[in-house]
């Protein structure tokens, strides 16, 4: 077989690479869609799935799919989506940290024995 090098069918490897990149692209679109949702478990599951796809892509034998025009166009679409996902994830994380900080501050007041005490101060 002309397309076979070291027992690896180059066409099959390219087909697998194309399929994995298309799945990666689809998962990225889903991640973007769910990055504004309240369902953090689903979001994290999609992140895990995408991570597994990256590992599969890296595990493929050497191939030229990444340098193909088809893949380059897909990557050009993925990059802005990734940036939006990261921005939204950071915003969610910051909001979560502020909420946790507020909750902890009430816990500190309670543990200091100041339950039910109201402070009225004019500044």
Coordinates of C-alpha atoms in Angstrom, one line a residue:
X1 CA 0.0 0.0 0.0
X2 CA 1.5 3.4 -1.0
X3 CA -0.1 5.3 1.8
X4 CA 1.2 3.0 4.4
X5 CA 4.3 3.9 6.4
X6 CA 5.5 1.7 9.2
X7 CA 2.2 -0.2 9.2
X8 CA 0.1 3.0 9.6
X9 CA -2.4 3.9 6.9
X10 CA -1.9 7.7 6.4
X11 CA -5.4 8.1 5.0
X12 CA -6.9 6.4 8.0
X13 CA -4.9 8.6 10.4
X14 CA -6.0 11.8 8.5
X15 CA -9.6 10.6 8.7
X16 CA -9.3 10.0 12.5
X17 CA -7.6 13.4 12.9
X18 CA -10.4 15.1 10.9
X19 CA -13.1 13.4 13.0
X20 CA -11.4 14.3 16.3
X21 CA -10.9 17.9 15.3
X22 CA -14.6 18.1 14.2
X23 CA -15.7 16.7 17.6
X24 CA -13.4 19.2 19.4
X25 CA -15.0 22.0 17.4
X26 CA -18.5 20.8 18.3
X27 CA -17.6 20.5 22.0
X28 CA -16.1 24.0 21.9
X29 CA -19.4 25.4 20.6
X30 CA -21.3 23.5 23.3
X31 CA -19.0 24.8 26.0
X32 CA -19.6 28.3 24.8
X33 CA -23.3 27.7 24.9
X34 CA -23.2 26.3 28.4
X35 CA -20.7 28.8 29.8
X36 CA -23.5 31.2 30.7
X37 CA -25.7 28.5 32.2
X38 CA -26.0 27.6 35.9
X39 CA -25.3 23.9 35.2
X40 CA -21.7 23.8 36.3
X41 CA -21.6 20.0 36.3
X42 CA -22.5 19.8 32.6
X43 CA -20.0 22.5 31.8
X44 CA -17.2 20.6 33.6
X45 CA -18.2 17.4 32.0
X46 CA -17.9 19.0 28.6
X47 CA -14.5 20.4 29.6
X48 CA -13.4 16.9 30.6
X49 CA -14.7 15.4 27.3
X50 CA -12.7 18.1 25.4
X51 CA -9.6 17.3 27.4
X52 CA -9.9 13.6 26.4
X53 CA -10.2 14.6 22.8
X54 CA -7.0 16.6 23.0
X55 CA -5.3 13.6 24.4
X56 CA -6.6 11.4 21.5
X57 CA -5.4 14.1 19.0
X58 CA -2.0 14.1 20.6
X59 CA -1.8 10.3 20.5
X60 CA -2.4 10.1 16.8
X61 CA 0.6 9.2 14.7
X62 CA 2.3 12.1 12.9
X63 CA 0.1 13.6 10.2
X64 CA -0.4 16.7 8.2
X65 CA -4.1 17.4 9.1
X66 CA -3.2 20.3 11.5
X67 CA -1.6 22.2 8.6
X68 CA -4.5 21.6 6.2
X69 CA -6.6 24.6 5.2
X70 CA -9.7 22.8 6.6
X71 CA -8.1 22.5 10.1
X72 CA -6.7 26.0 10.0
X73 CA -10.2 27.4 9.3
X74 CA -11.6 25.4 12.1
X75 CA -8.9 26.6 14.5
X76 CA -9.6 30.2 13.4
X77 CA -13.2 29.7 14.6
X78 CA -12.2 27.9 17.8
X79 CA -9.7 30.5 19.1
X80 CA -12.3 33.3 19.6
X81 CA -14.8 30.8 21.2
X82 CA -12.0 29.7 23.6
X83 CA -11.3 33.3 24.6
X84 CA -15.0 33.8 25.3
X85 CA -15.2 30.6 27.4
X86 CA -12.1 31.6 29.4
X87 CA -13.5 35.1 30.0
X88 CA -16.9 33.7 31.1
X89 CA -15.2 31.1 33.3
X90 CA -13.0 33.7 35.0
X91 CA -16.0 36.0 35.5
X92 CA -18.0 33.0 37.1
X93 CA -15.0 32.2 39.3
X94 CA -14.6 35.8 40.5
X95 CA -18.3 36.0 41.3
X96 CA -18.2 32.7 43.1
X97 CA -15.2 33.9 45.2
X98 CA -17.0 37.1 46.1
X99 CA -20.0 35.1 47.2
X100 CA -17.9 32.7 49.2
X101 CA -16.1 35.6 50.8
X102 CA -19.3 37.2 51.8
X103 CA -20.6 34.0 53.3
X104 CA -17.4 33.5 55.3
X105 CA -17.5 37.0 56.7
X106 CA -21.0 36.3 58.1
X107 CA -19.6 33.1 59.6
X108 CA -16.8 35.0 61.3
X109 CA -19.3 37.5 62.8
X110 CA -21.4 34.6 64.1
X111 CA -18.4 32.8 65.5
X112 CA -17.2 36.0 67.3
X113 CA -20.4 35.9 69.4
X114 CA -22.0 38.9 67.6
X115 CA -25.2 37.2 66.6
X116 CA -28.1 39.5 66.2
X117 CA -26.0 42.6 66.9
X118 CA -26.6 45.5 64.6
X119 CA -24.1 48.3 64.1
X120 CA -25.4 51.7 63.2
X121 CA -22.5 54.0 62.5
X122 CA -22.5 57.2 60.5
X123 CA -19.3 57.7 58.6

